XYZ file of N, CA and C in Angstrom:
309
model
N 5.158 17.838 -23.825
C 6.579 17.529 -23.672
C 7.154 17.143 -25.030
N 8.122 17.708 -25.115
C 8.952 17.342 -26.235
C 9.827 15.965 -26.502
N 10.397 15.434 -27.385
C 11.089 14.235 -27.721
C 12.128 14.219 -26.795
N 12.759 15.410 -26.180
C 14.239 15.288 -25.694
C 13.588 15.485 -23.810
N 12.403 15.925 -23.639
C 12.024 15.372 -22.181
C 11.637 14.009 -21.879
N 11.123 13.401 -23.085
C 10.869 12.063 -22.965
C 11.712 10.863 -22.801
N 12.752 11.383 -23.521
C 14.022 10.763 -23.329
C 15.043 10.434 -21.940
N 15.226 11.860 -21.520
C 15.609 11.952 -20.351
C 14.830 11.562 -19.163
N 13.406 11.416 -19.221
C 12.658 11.072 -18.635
C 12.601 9.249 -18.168
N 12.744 8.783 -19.793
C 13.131 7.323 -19.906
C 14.923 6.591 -19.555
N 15.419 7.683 -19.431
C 17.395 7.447 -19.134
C 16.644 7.896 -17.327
N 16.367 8.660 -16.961
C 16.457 8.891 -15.352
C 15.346 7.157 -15.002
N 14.316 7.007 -15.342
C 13.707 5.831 -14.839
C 14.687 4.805 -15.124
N 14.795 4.188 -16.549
C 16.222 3.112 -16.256
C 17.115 2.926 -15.356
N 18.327 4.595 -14.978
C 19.084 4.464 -14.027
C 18.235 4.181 -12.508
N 17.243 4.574 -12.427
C 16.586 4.215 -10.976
C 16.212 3.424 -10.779
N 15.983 2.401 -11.624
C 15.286 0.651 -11.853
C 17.110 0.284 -11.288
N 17.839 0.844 -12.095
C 19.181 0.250 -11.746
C 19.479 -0.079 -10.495
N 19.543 1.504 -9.883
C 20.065 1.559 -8.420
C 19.050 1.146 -7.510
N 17.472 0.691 -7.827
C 16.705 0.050 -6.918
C 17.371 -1.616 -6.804
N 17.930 -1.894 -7.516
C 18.650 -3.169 -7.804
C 19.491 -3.507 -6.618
N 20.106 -2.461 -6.088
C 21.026 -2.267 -4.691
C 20.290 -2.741 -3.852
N 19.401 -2.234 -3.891
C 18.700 -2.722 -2.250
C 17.383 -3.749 -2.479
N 18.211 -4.776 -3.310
C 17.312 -6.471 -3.088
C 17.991 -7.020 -2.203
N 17.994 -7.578 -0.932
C 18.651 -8.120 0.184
C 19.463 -9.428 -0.723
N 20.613 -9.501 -0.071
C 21.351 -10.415 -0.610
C 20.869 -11.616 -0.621
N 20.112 -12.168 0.512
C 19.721 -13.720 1.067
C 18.584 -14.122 -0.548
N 18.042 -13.371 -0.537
C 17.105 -13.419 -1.967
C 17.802 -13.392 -3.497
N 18.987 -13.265 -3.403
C 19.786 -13.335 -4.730
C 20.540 -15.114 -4.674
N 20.777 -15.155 -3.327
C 21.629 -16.705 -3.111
C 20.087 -17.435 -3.035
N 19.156 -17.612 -3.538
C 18.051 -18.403 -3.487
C 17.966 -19.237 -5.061
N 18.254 -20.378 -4.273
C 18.679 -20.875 -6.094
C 17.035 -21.120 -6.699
N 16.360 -20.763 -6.712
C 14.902 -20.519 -7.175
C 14.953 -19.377 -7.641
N 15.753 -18.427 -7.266
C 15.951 -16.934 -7.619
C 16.669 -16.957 -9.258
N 17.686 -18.020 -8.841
C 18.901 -17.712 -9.899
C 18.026 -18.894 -11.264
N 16.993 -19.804 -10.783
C 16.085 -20.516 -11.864
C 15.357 -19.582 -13.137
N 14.666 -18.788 -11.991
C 14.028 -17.983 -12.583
C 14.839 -17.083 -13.557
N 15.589 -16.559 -13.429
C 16.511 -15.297 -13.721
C 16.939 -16.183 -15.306
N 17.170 -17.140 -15.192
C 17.831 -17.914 -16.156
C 16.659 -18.269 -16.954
N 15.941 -18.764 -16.988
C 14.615 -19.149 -17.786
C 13.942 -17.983 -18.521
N 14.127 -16.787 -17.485
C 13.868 -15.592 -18.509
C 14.350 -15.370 -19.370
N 15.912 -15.065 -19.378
C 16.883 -14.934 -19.842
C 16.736 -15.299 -21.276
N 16.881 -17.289 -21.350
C 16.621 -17.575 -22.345
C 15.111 -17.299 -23.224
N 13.755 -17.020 -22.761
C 12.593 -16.934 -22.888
C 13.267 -15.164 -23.842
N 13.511 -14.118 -22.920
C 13.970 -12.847 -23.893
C 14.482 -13.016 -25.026
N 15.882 -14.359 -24.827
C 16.892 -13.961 -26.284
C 15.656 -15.208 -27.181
N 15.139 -16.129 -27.143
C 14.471 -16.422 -27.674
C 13.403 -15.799 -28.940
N 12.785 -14.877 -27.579
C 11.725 -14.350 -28.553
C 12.242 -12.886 -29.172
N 13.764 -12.405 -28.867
C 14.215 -11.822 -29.616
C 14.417 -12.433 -31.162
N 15.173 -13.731 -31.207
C 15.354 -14.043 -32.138
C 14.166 -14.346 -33.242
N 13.347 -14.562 -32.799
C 12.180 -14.992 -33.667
C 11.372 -13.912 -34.231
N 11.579 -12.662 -33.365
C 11.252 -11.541 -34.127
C 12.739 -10.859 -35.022
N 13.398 -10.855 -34.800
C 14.353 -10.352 -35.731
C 14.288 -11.144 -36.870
N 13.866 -12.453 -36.552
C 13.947 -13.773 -38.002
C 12.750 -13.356 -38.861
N 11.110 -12.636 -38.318
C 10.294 -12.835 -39.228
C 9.733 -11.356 -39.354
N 10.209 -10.597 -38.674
C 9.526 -9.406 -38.631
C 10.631 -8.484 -39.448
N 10.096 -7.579 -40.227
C 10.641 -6.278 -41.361
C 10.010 -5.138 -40.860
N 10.447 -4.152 -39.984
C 9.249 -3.222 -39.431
C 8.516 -3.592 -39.034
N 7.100 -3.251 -39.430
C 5.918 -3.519 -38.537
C 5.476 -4.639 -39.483
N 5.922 -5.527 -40.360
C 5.421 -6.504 -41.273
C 6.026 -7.924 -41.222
N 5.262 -8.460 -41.366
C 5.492 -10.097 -41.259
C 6.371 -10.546 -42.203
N 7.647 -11.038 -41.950
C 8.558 -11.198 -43.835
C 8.703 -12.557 -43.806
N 8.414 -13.364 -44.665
C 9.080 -14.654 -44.340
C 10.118 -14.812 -45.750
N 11.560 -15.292 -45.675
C 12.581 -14.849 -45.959
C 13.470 -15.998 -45.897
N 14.535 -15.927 -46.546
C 15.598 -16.305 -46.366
C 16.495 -16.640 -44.554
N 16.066 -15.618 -43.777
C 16.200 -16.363 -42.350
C 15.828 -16.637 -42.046
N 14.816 -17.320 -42.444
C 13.647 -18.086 -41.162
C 14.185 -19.572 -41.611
N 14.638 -19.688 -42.783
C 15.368 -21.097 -43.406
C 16.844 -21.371 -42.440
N 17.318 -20.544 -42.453
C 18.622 -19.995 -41.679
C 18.392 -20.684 -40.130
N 17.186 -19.868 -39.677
C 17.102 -19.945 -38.224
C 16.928 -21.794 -38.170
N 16.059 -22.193 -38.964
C 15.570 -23.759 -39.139
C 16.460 -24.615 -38.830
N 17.719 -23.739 -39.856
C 18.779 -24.906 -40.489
C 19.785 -25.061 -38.865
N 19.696 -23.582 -38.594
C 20.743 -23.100 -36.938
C 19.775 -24.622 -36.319
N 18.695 -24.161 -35.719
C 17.900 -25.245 -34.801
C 18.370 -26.652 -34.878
N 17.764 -27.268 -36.360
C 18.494 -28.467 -36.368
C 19.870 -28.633 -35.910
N 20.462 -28.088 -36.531
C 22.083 -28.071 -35.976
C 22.467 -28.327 -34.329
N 21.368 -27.485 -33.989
C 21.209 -27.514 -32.054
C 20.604 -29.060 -31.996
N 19.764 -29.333 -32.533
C 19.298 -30.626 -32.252
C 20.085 -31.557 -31.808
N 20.976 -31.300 -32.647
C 22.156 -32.486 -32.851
C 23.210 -32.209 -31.947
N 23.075 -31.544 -31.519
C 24.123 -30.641 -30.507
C 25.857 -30.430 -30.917
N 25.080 -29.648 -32.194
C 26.363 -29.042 -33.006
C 26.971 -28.471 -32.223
N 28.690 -28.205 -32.416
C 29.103 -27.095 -31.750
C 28.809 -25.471 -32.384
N 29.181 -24.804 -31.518
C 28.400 -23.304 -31.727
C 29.016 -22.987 -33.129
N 30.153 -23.099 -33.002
C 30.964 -22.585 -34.909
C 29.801 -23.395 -35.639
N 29.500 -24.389 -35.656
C 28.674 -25.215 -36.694
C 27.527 -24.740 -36.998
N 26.981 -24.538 -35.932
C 25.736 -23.772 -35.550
C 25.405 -22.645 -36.289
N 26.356 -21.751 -36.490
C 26.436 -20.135 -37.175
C 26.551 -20.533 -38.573
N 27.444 -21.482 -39.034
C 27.827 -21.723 -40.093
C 26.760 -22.220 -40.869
N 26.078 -23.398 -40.707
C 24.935 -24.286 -41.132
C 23.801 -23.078 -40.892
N 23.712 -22.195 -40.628
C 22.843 -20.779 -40.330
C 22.967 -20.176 -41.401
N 24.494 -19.741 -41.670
C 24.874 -18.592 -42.746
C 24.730 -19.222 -44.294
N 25.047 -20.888 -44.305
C 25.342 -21.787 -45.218
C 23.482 -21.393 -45.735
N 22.773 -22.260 -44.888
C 21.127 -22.404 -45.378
C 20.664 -20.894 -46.113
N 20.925 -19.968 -45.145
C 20.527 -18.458 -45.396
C 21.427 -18.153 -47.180
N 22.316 -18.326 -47.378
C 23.891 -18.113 -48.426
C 22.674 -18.831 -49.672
N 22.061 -19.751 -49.421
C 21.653 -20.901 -50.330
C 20.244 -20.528 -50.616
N 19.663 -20.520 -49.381
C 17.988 -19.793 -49.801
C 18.107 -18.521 -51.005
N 19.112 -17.811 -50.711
C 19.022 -16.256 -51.006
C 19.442 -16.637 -52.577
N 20.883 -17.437 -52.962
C 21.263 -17.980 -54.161
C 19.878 -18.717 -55.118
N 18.793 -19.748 -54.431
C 17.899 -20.091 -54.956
C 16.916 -18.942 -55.184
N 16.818 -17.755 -54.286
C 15.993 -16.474 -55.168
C 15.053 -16.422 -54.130
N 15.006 -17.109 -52.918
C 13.869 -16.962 -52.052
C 14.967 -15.877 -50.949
N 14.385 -14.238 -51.454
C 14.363 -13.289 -50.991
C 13.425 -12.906 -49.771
């Protein structure tokens, strides 16, 4: 099989994961154990998204100027910055690492 059957192959399974989505009985969606879970993932995904976008370059380990960034974001959460602060004290640490030469 070629690149462009594989594809379509992977777009028809997605849409059918979709529309299997229809027929989860409703009583199991209003299960607030349902909606726990759903949420804990949630954050657990964008999590470990972020931590790979922060240290990973391709298939290589980078440690960089955002991982100072991500540090500086965290603390900021600590403190329970507001979100503008949050990005800012992110872009600020990252602006400053990169100015000190740690590429």
């Amino acid at each position: 099989m070629n690149l462009w059957m594989w594809l379509l192959l992977a777009c028809l399974l997605a849409y059918a994961w979709k529309l299997l989505g229809y027929l989860v009985p409703a009583s199991l969606l209003r299960d607030p154990r349902m909606s726990r879970i759903a949420g804990t993932m949630t954050i657990g995904l964008l999590a470990s998204l972020t931590i790979v976008n922060t240290a990973a370059s391709g298939q290589s380990l980078t440690l960089d100027a955002r991982l100072g960034a991500l540090a500086a974001a965290g603390v900021a959460l600590w403190f329970r910055a507001p979100f503008l602060v949050v990005v800012l004290a992110g872009a600020g640490a990252a602006a400053g690492l990169r100015l000190l030469g740690w590429d």
